Coordinates of C-alpha atoms in Angstrom, one line a residue:
X1218 CA 13.1 0.6 -56.8
X1219 CA 10.4 -0.8 -59.0
X1220 CA 10.7 -4.2 -57.2
X1221 CA 10.4 -2.5 -53.8
X1222 CA 7.2 -0.7 -54.9
X1223 CA 5.8 -3.9 -56.4
X1224 CA 6.6 -5.7 -53.1
X1225 CA 4.9 -3.0 -51.1
X1226 CA 1.8 -3.0 -53.3
X1227 CA 1.6 -6.8 -53.0
X1228 CA 1.9 -6.6 -49.2
X1229 CA -0.9 -4.0 -48.9
X1230 CA -3.1 -6.2 -51.1
X1231 CA -2.5 -9.2 -48.9
X1232 CA -3.1 -7.3 -45.7
X1233 CA -6.4 -5.7 -47.0
X1234 CA -7.7 -9.1 -48.1
X1235 CA -7.0 -10.4 -44.6
X1236 CA -8.8 -7.4 -43.0
X1237 CA -11.8 -8.1 -45.2
X1238 CA -11.9 -11.7 -44.2
X1239 CA -11.8 -10.7 -40.6
X1240 CA -15.2 -9.1 -41.0
X1241 CA -16.7 -12.4 -41.9
X1242 CA -17.3 -14.9 -39.0
X1243 CA -16.8 -17.9 -41.3
X1244 CA -13.3 -16.7 -42.4
X1245 CA -12.3 -15.0 -39.1
X1246 CA -10.0 -17.8 -37.9
X1247 CA -8.3 -18.3 -41.2
X1248 CA -7.7 -14.6 -41.7
X1249 CA -6.3 -14.2 -38.2
X1250 CA -3.7 -16.9 -38.8
X1251 CA -2.8 -15.5 -42.2
X1252 CA -2.4 -11.9 -40.8
X1253 CA -0.2 -13.1 -38.0
X1254 CA 1.9 -15.1 -40.4
X1255 CA 2.4 -12.0 -42.5
X1256 CA 3.5 -10.0 -39.4
X1257 CA 6.1 -12.6 -38.4
X1258 CA 7.6 -12.8 -41.9
X1259 CA 8.0 -9.1 -42.5
X1260 CA 11.4 -7.7 -43.4
X1261 CA 12.7 -4.4 -42.1
X1262 CA 11.6 -2.7 -45.3
X1263 CA 8.1 -3.9 -44.9
X1264 CA 7.5 -2.4 -41.5
X1265 CA 6.3 1.0 -42.7
X1266 CA 3.7 -0.2 -45.3
X1267 CA 2.4 -2.9 -42.9
X1268 CA 1.9 -0.4 -40.1
X1269 CA 0.2 2.0 -42.5
X1270 CA -2.3 -0.7 -43.4
X1271 CA -3.0 -1.7 -39.8
X1272 CA -3.2 1.9 -38.5
X1273 CA -5.8 3.1 -41.1
X1274 CA -8.6 1.0 -39.6
X1275 CA -11.2 3.1 -37.8
X1276 CA -14.4 2.7 -35.7
X1277 CA -16.5 1.9 -38.7
X1278 CA -14.8 -1.5 -38.9
X1279 CA -16.3 -4.5 -37.1
X1280 CA -15.1 -5.3 -33.7
X1281 CA -13.0 -8.4 -34.7
X1282 CA -11.2 -6.3 -37.2
X1283 CA -10.4 -3.5 -34.7
X1284 CA -9.3 -6.1 -32.1
X1285 CA -7.0 -8.0 -34.4
X1286 CA -5.4 -4.9 -35.8
X1287 CA -4.3 -4.0 -32.2
X1288 CA -3.4 -7.6 -31.3
X1289 CA -1.0 -7.8 -34.3
X1290 CA 1.2 -5.2 -32.6
X1291 CA 1.9 -7.8 -29.9
X1292 CA 2.7 -10.5 -32.6
X1293 CA 5.0 -8.0 -34.4
X1294 CA 6.9 -7.0 -31.2
X1295 CA 7.5 -10.5 -30.1
X1296 CA 8.7 -11.6 -33.6
X1297 CA 11.0 -8.6 -34.4
X1298 CA 12.0 -7.1 -31.1
X1299 CA 14.5 -4.3 -31.3
X1300 CA 14.3 -4.1 -35.1
X1301 CA 11.1 -2.1 -34.5
X1302 CA 12.9 0.5 -32.3
X1303 CA 12.5 3.3 -35.0
X1304 CA 8.8 2.7 -35.2
X1305 CA 7.9 2.5 -31.4
X1306 CA 6.4 6.0 -31.2
X1307 CA 4.2 5.3 -34.2
X1308 CA 3.0 2.0 -32.7
X1309 CA 2.3 3.7 -29.4
X1310 CA 0.2 6.3 -31.1
X1311 CA -1.8 3.7 -33.0
X1312 CA -2.6 1.9 -29.8
X1313 CA -3.6 5.1 -28.0
X1314 CA -6.1 5.9 -30.8
X1315 CA -7.9 2.5 -30.0
X1316 CA -8.3 3.3 -26.3
X1317 CA -11.6 5.1 -26.9
X1318 CA -13.1 2.0 -28.4
X1319 CA -16.3 1.0 -26.6
X1320 CA -15.5 -2.7 -26.9
X1321 CA -13.6 -3.9 -23.8
X1322 CA -11.9 -6.6 -25.8
X1323 CA -10.2 -4.0 -28.0
X1324 CA -9.0 -2.1 -25.0
X1325 CA -7.7 -5.3 -23.5
X1326 CA -5.8 -5.9 -26.7
X1327 CA -4.3 -2.4 -26.3
X1328 CA -3.0 -3.2 -22.8
X1329 CA -1.5 -6.5 -24.1
X1330 CA 0.2 -4.6 -27.0
X1331 CA 1.8 -2.1 -24.7
X1332 CA 3.1 -4.8 -22.5
X1333 CA 4.5 -6.7 -25.5
X1334 CA 6.2 -3.6 -26.9
X1335 CA 7.7 -2.8 -23.6
X1336 CA 9.0 -6.3 -23.0
X1337 CA 10.4 -7.0 -26.5
X1338 CA 11.5 -3.6 -27.8
X1339 CA 14.2 -2.6 -25.3
X1340 CA 16.7 -0.5 -27.2
X1341 CA 14.9 2.9 -26.8
X1342 CA 14.8 4.3 -23.3
X1343 CA 11.7 3.4 -21.2
X1344 CA 10.7 7.1 -21.3
X1345 CA 10.0 6.9 -25.0
X1346 CA 7.2 4.5 -24.2
X1347 CA 6.1 6.0 -20.9
X1348 CA 5.9 9.7 -21.8
X1349 CA 3.1 9.5 -24.5
X1350 CA 1.1 7.2 -22.2
X1351 CA 1.5 9.5 -19.2
X1352 CA 0.5 12.5 -21.3
X1353 CA -2.6 10.7 -22.4
X1354 CA -3.4 9.8 -18.9
X1355 CA -3.7 13.3 -17.7
X1356 CA -5.4 14.6 -20.9
X1357 CA -8.1 12.0 -21.7
X1358 CA -11.7 12.9 -20.7
X1359 CA -13.4 9.8 -22.1
X1360 CA -14.1 7.2 -19.4
X1361 CA -13.2 4.3 -21.7
X1362 CA -9.9 6.0 -22.7
X1363 CA -9.1 6.8 -19.1
X1364 CA -9.6 3.2 -18.1
X1365 CA -7.5 1.9 -21.0
X1366 CA -4.6 4.3 -20.7
X1367 CA -4.3 3.8 -16.9
X1368 CA -4.0 0.0 -17.5
X1369 CA -1.6 0.6 -20.3
X1370 CA 0.7 2.6 -18.1
X1371 CA 0.4 0.0 -15.4
X1372 CA 1.3 -2.8 -18.0
X1373 CA 4.3 -0.8 -19.2
X1374 CA 5.6 -0.3 -15.7
X1375 CA 5.2 -4.0 -14.9
X1376 CA 6.8 -5.2 -18.1
X1377 CA 9.8 -2.8 -18.2
X1378 CA 13.1 -4.4 -17.5
X1379 CA 14.7 -1.2 -16.2
X1380 CA 12.8 1.8 -15.0
X1381 CA 13.9 5.1 -13.5
X1382 CA 12.7 4.8 -9.9
X1383 CA 13.1 8.5 -9.3
X1384 CA 10.8 9.3 -12.3
X1385 CA 8.1 7.0 -11.0
X1386 CA 8.3 8.6 -7.5
X1387 CA 7.7 11.9 -9.2
X1388 CA 4.8 10.5 -11.1
X1389 CA 3.1 8.9 -8.0
X1390 CA 2.0 12.2 -6.3
X1391 CA 0.5 13.3 -9.6
X1392 CA -1.4 10.1 -9.9
X1393 CA -2.7 10.4 -6.3
X1394 CA -3.9 13.9 -7.0
X1395 CA -5.6 12.7 -10.2
X1396 CA -7.4 9.9 -8.5
X1397 CA -9.2 12.4 -6.2
X1398 CA -10.5 14.5 -9.1
X1399 CA -14.1 14.0 -10.2
X1400 CA -13.2 14.4 -13.8
X1401 CA -11.3 11.1 -13.8
X1402 CA -13.9 8.3 -13.7
X1403 CA -11.8 5.2 -13.9
X1404 CA -10.8 5.1 -10.3
X1405 CA -10.1 1.3 -10.1
X1406 CA -7.8 1.4 -13.1
X1407 CA -5.8 4.3 -11.6
X1408 CA -5.5 2.4 -8.3
X1409 CA -4.1 -0.5 -10.3
X1410 CA -1.5 1.9 -11.8
X1411 CA -0.7 3.1 -8.3
X1412 CA 0.0 -0.4 -7.1
X1413 CA 2.3 -1.0 -10.1
X1414 CA 4.3 2.1 -9.3
X1415 CA 4.5 1.3 -5.6
X1416 CA 5.6 -2.3 -6.4
X1417 CA 8.4 -1.0 -8.7
X1418 CA 9.9 1.8 -6.6
X1419 CA 10.4 1.9 -2.9
X1420 CA 8.5 4.8 -1.2
X1421 CA 11.0 6.5 1.0
X1422 CA 9.3 9.8 1.6
X1423 CA 7.0 10.0 4.7
X1424 CA 4.6 12.5 3.3
X1425 CA 4.3 10.5 0.1
X1426 CA 3.7 7.3 2.0
X1427 CA 1.1 9.1 4.2
X1428 CA -0.7 10.4 1.1
X1429 CA -0.6 6.9 -0.4
X1430 CA -2.0 5.1 2.6
X1431 CA -4.7 7.7 3.2
X1432 CA -5.9 7.4 -0.4
X1433 CA -5.9 3.7 -0.4
X1434 CA -7.7 3.4 3.0
X1435 CA -10.3 5.9 1.8
X1436 CA -11.1 3.6 -1.2
X1437 CA -11.4 0.5 1.0
X1438 CA -15.0 1.6 1.6
X1439 CA -15.8 2.4 -2.0
X1440 CA -19.1 1.1 -3.5
X1441 CA -17.1 -0.3 -6.5
X1442 CA -15.7 -3.8 -5.5
X1443 CA -12.9 -3.3 -8.1
X1444 CA -11.8 -0.1 -6.4
X1445 CA -11.9 -1.8 -3.0
X1446 CA -9.8 -4.7 -4.3
X1447 CA -7.3 -2.4 -6.0
X1448 CA -6.9 -0.3 -2.9
X1449 CA -6.2 -3.4 -0.8
X1450 CA -3.7 -4.4 -3.3
X1451 CA -2.0 -1.0 -3.0
X1452 CA -1.8 -1.3 0.7
X1453 CA -0.3 -4.8 0.4
X1454 CA 2.4 -3.6 -2.0
X1455 CA 3.1 -0.6 0.2
X1456 CA 3.7 -2.8 3.3
X1457 CA 6.0 -5.0 1.2
X1458 CA 8.2 -2.3 -0.5
X1459 CA 8.1 0.8 1.7
X1460 CA 10.8 1.6 4.1
X1461 CA 10.1 -0.4 7.2
X1462 CA 10.7 2.4 9.7
X1463 CA 8.2 4.5 7.8
X1464 CA 5.7 1.7 7.4
X1465 CA 5.7 1.0 11.1
X1466 CA 4.2 4.4 11.8
X1467 CA 1.2 3.6 9.6
X1468 CA 0.8 0.0 10.8
X1469 CA -2.0 0.7 13.3
X1470 CA -4.2 2.7 11.0
X1471 CA -3.8 0.2 8.1
X1472 CA -4.4 -2.9 10.3
X1473 CA -7.5 -1.3 11.8
X1474 CA -8.9 -0.3 8.3
X1475 CA -8.3 -3.7 6.8
X1476 CA -9.7 -5.4 9.9
X1477 CA -13.0 -3.6 9.4
X1478 CA -13.2 -4.6 5.7
X1479 CA -11.9 -8.2 5.9
X1480 CA -15.4 -9.6 5.5
X1481 CA -16.1 -8.0 2.1
X1482 CA -19.1 -9.5 0.3
X1483 CA -17.1 -10.1 -2.9
X1484 CA -14.8 -13.1 -2.5
X1485 CA -11.9 -12.0 -4.6
X1486 CA -11.9 -8.6 -2.8
X1487 CA -12.2 -10.3 0.6
X1488 CA -9.1 -12.5 -0.2
X1489 CA -7.1 -9.4 -1.2
X1490 CA -8.1 -7.7 2.0
X1491 CA -6.9 -10.6 4.1
X1492 CA -3.6 -10.8 2.2
X1493 CA -3.0 -7.1 2.8
X1494 CA -3.9 -7.5 6.5
X1495 CA -1.4 -10.3 7.0
X1496 CA 1.3 -8.3 5.2
X1497 CA 0.7 -5.3 7.5
X1498 CA 0.7 -7.5 10.5
X1499 CA 4.2 -8.7 9.6
X1500 CA 5.5 -5.1 9.6
X1501 CA 7.9 -4.9 12.6
X1502 CA 6.9 -2.6 15.4
X1503 CA 9.1 0.4 16.3
X1504 CA 10.0 1.0 20.0
X1505 CA 11.8 4.2 20.5
X1506 CA 14.1 4.2 23.4
X1507 CA 16.3 7.2 24.5
X1508 CA 18.9 6.3 27.1
X1509 CA 19.9 8.5 30.0
X1510 CA 22.8 11.0 29.6
X1511 CA 26.3 9.6 29.6
X1512 CA 27.5 8.6 33.0
X1513 CA 24.2 7.7 34.4
X1514 CA 23.3 4.0 35.0
X1515 CA 20.2 2.0 35.4
X1516 CA 20.3 2.6 39.2
X1517 CA 21.0 5.6 41.3
X1518 CA 24.5 7.1 40.7
X1519 CA 26.5 10.1 41.6
X1520 CA 25.0 12.0 38.7
X1521 CA 21.6 12.0 40.3
X1522 CA 19.7 10.9 37.2
X1523 CA 17.0 8.3 37.5
X1524 CA 15.5 6.8 34.4
X1525 CA 11.7 7.3 34.1
X1526 CA 9.7 5.4 31.5
X1527 CA 7.1 7.4 29.7
X1528 CA 4.9 5.5 27.4
X1529 CA 3.6 7.4 24.4
X1530 CA 0.6 6.3 22.3
X1531 CA 0.7 7.1 18.6
X1532 CA -2.8 8.6 18.7
X1533 CA -1.8 10.9 21.6
X1534 CA 0.0 14.2 21.5
X1535 CA 3.5 13.7 20.3
X1536 CA 4.9 16.6 22.3
X1537 CA 7.5 16.0 25.0
X1538 CA 6.3 14.5 28.2
X1539 CA 8.1 15.5 31.4
X1540 CA 6.6 14.7 34.9
X1541 CA 6.8 17.6 37.3
X1542 CA 7.8 17.2 41.0
X1543 CA 8.9 19.5 43.7
X1544 CA 12.7 20.0 43.9
X1545 CA 13.3 18.0 47.1
X1546 CA 16.3 15.9 48.1
X1547 CA 16.3 13.3 50.9
X1548 CA 17.8 13.9 54.3
X1549 CA 19.8 10.8 54.2
X1550 CA 23.1 10.1 52.6
X1551 CA 23.3 9.5 48.8
X1552 CA 23.6 5.7 49.4
X1553 CA 20.4 5.6 51.6
X1554 CA 18.6 7.9 49.3
X1555 CA 19.1 5.4 46.5
X1556 CA 17.3 2.7 48.5
X1557 CA 14.6 5.1 49.7
X1558 CA 13.7 6.4 46.3
X1559 CA 14.1 3.2 44.4
X1560 CA 10.4 3.1 43.8
X1561 CA 10.8 6.2 41.7
X1562 CA 12.9 4.3 39.3
X1563 CA 10.0 2.1 38.2
X1564 CA 8.0 2.8 35.1
X1565 CA 5.9 5.9 35.7
X1566 CA 2.9 6.0 33.3
X1567 CA 0.8 9.1 32.7
X1568 CA -2.8 8.7 33.9
X1569 CA -4.6 10.3 30.9
X1570 CA -3.8 9.0 27.3
X1571 CA -0.5 7.1 27.9
X1572 CA -0.4 3.4 28.0
X1573 CA 2.3 0.8 28.8
X1574 CA 3.8 -1.0 25.8
X1575 CA 2.5 -4.5 25.4
X1576 CA 4.4 -7.3 23.7
X1577 CA 3.3 -10.3 25.6
X1578 CA 0.3 -11.2 23.4
X1579 CA 1.3 -12.5 19.9
X1580 CA -2.3 -12.1 18.7
X1581 CA -2.1 -8.3 19.1
X1582 CA 0.6 -6.9 16.9
X1583 CA -1.4 -3.7 16.3
X1584 CA -1.7 -3.2 20.1
X1585 CA 2.0 -3.4 20.5
X1586 CA 2.5 -0.8 17.8
X1587 CA 0.0 1.6 19.4
X1588 CA 2.2 2.0 22.5
X1589 CA 5.8 3.2 22.3
X1590 CA 8.1 3.8 25.2
X1591 CA 10.7 6.4 25.8
X1592 CA 13.2 6.7 28.7
X1593 CA 13.9 10.3 29.7
X1594 CA 16.2 11.4 32.5
X1595 CA 14.7 12.6 35.7
X1596 CA 17.2 14.8 37.6
X1597 CA 17.4 14.3 41.3
X1598 CA 20.8 16.0 41.7
X1599 CA 20.7 18.2 44.7
X1600 CA 23.4 20.5 43.2
X1601 CA 20.9 21.8 40.7
X1602 CA 18.5 23.0 43.4
X1603 CA 18.2 26.7 44.0
X1604 CA 19.7 26.7 47.5
X1605 CA 22.1 29.4 48.8
X1606 CA 25.7 28.5 49.6
X1607 CA 25.5 29.7 53.2
X1608 CA 22.3 27.8 54.1
X1609 CA 22.3 25.1 56.7
X1610 CA 22.6 21.5 55.8
X1611 CA 19.0 21.0 57.1
X1612 CA 17.8 23.6 54.6
X1613 CA 19.7 22.2 51.7
X1614 CA 18.4 18.7 52.2
X1615 CA 14.8 19.8 52.9
X1616 CA 12.5 18.7 55.6
X1617 CA 11.4 15.2 56.4
X1618 CA 7.8 16.1 55.6
X1619 CA 8.7 17.1 52.0
X1620 CA 10.6 13.8 51.5
X1621 CA 7.5 11.9 52.8
X1622 CA 5.4 13.8 50.3
X1623 CA 7.7 12.7 47.5
X1624 CA 7.5 9.1 48.7
X1625 CA 3.7 9.4 48.8
X1626 CA 3.6 10.7 45.2
X1627 CA 5.9 7.8 44.1
X1628 CA 3.5 5.3 45.9
X1629 CA 0.5 6.8 44.1
X1630 CA 2.3 6.6 40.7
X1631 CA 3.2 3.0 41.3
X1632 CA -0.4 2.2 42.3
X1633 CA -1.6 3.9 39.1
X1634 CA 0.9 1.9 37.1
X1635 CA -0.4 -1.4 38.6
X1636 CA -4.0 -0.4 37.9
X1637 CA -3.3 0.4 34.3
X1638 CA -1.4 -2.9 33.9
X1639 CA -4.4 -4.7 35.2
X1640 CA -6.7 -2.9 32.8
X1641 CA -4.4 -3.6 29.9
X1642 CA -4.4 -7.3 30.8
X1643 CA -8.2 -7.3 30.8
X1644 CA -8.2 -5.5 27.4
X1645 CA -5.8 -8.1 26.0
X1646 CA -8.1 -11.0 27.1
X1647 CA -11.1 -9.2 25.6
X1648 CA -9.5 -8.5 22.3
X1649 CA -8.2 -12.1 22.2
X1650 CA -11.6 -13.5 22.7
X1651 CA -13.0 -11.1 20.1
X1652 CA -10.4 -12.3 17.7
X1653 CA -11.3 -15.9 18.2
X1654 CA -15.0 -15.0 17.7
X1655 CA -14.2 -13.3 14.4
X1656 CA -12.1 -16.3 13.2
X1657 CA -14.9 -18.6 14.1
X1658 CA -17.4 -16.4 12.2
X1659 CA -15.1 -16.3 9.2
X1660 CA -14.9 -20.1 9.1
X1661 CA -18.7 -20.4 9.3
X1662 CA -19.1 -18.0 6.5
X1663 CA -16.6 -20.0 4.3
X1664 CA -18.6 -23.1 5.2
X1665 CA -21.8 -21.5 4.1
X1666 CA -20.2 -20.4 0.9
X1667 CA -19.1 -24.0 0.2
X1668 CA -22.6 -25.3 0.9
X1669 CA -24.1 -22.7 -1.4
X1670 CA -21.6 -23.5 -4.2
X1671 CA -22.4 -27.3 -3.8
X1672 CA -26.1 -26.5 -4.0
X1673 CA -25.6 -24.4 -7.1
X1674 CA -23.7 -27.2 -8.8
X1675 CA -26.3 -29.7 -7.9
X1676 CA -29.1 -27.5 -9.3
X1677 CA -27.0 -27.0 -12.5
X1678 CA -26.9 -30.7 -13.2
X1679 CA -29.8 -31.6 -15.5
X1680 CA -29.9 -35.2 -14.2
X1681 CA -31.1 -34.1 -10.8
X1682 CA -34.4 -33.0 -12.3
X1683 CA -35.2 -36.2 -14.2
X1684 CA -37.5 -37.5 -11.6
X1685 CA -39.8 -34.6 -12.3

């Protein structure tokens, strides 16, 4: 017992001497190496006194001392691993106390320490590390602490070998609500955390994905370039990990938002925007197709059903669309009626907001997504008409004039379809030329950036001014 106390006292003395040397710039490097050597050589009995010495430092100490006392947690975790499992909670608490530090280097050391602890100390459940961090995330009011704790949670999620995806999906809505509150100032850091959660767990809920995309798109126009970059990163990870059927429904809005921000004035943000844009362009389109009832074919049959193609734009009303015609049957036999009304089997496109799906232009994936098609049955069965059993055959089949009216309507619909196809082709050509113009402009901007960089390098060389 006496030997243990003597060893503990000797350890505290050595650690305190190192801490004092850290305050002096001349002995900083030597003290750092000595303190790290002590941390690596600790026995399990020395963990508690060593942690006591390291945790007692406060804001009155110089910045190098505060930074090294946090950094030593990373050294300790990497050297001893699961042997530190009983002390994880205490180490997390010590790191959290340093998150209010005004020195960004100290906060960065806190993030590294959390990452190292999560990576190397794996015996306790991940919730032991995550819970105190999440609690601090929703309680901190200091802007520095908010920034630090958000990055710490992000680092823990990224470094964890095994995480509970369901718990992270429960955490994500809370984070999205927190990011909209004015009391939380560190928006970019919270967006980084959002990206880490999305990258770790697949978003399978439509409402959750909708809230995620809406929040990220909103921050694409933030005045803070770090927030814009983090928001673009969130969208890129959402496109990569979300359920493809759900992601396809948001493809148009995400592509449009990223297209409008792809020429960001900050280079690193601009690159992230373009990476996210390419990722969303790769999301497959969804074409919904509902076939006719069983027994009906693609051509006229005895059932009397004729397939009618109704294109539906995502931005238009999602209600059911059913064209209305007079209940008229032709005066000819069923075989001849098939040939007479064959034009009605063509694609009938509504004249207001509906468009024909376009897949011919590879440069317009977002245009393809904006237009979906659905085949709905259009009943031409004369048995369903409200005609009395005792009526004459002439009355059942209708008059020739009514049939001609129906043919005229079909001709007009076909004409409308052709006109809209022509307009769509013109739109494709216009967007294609616009895309080429934007690509040319982007190349010119990159060229100008290179020229400016070369000029800056030339001006920075002292030899270029010797002639003066």
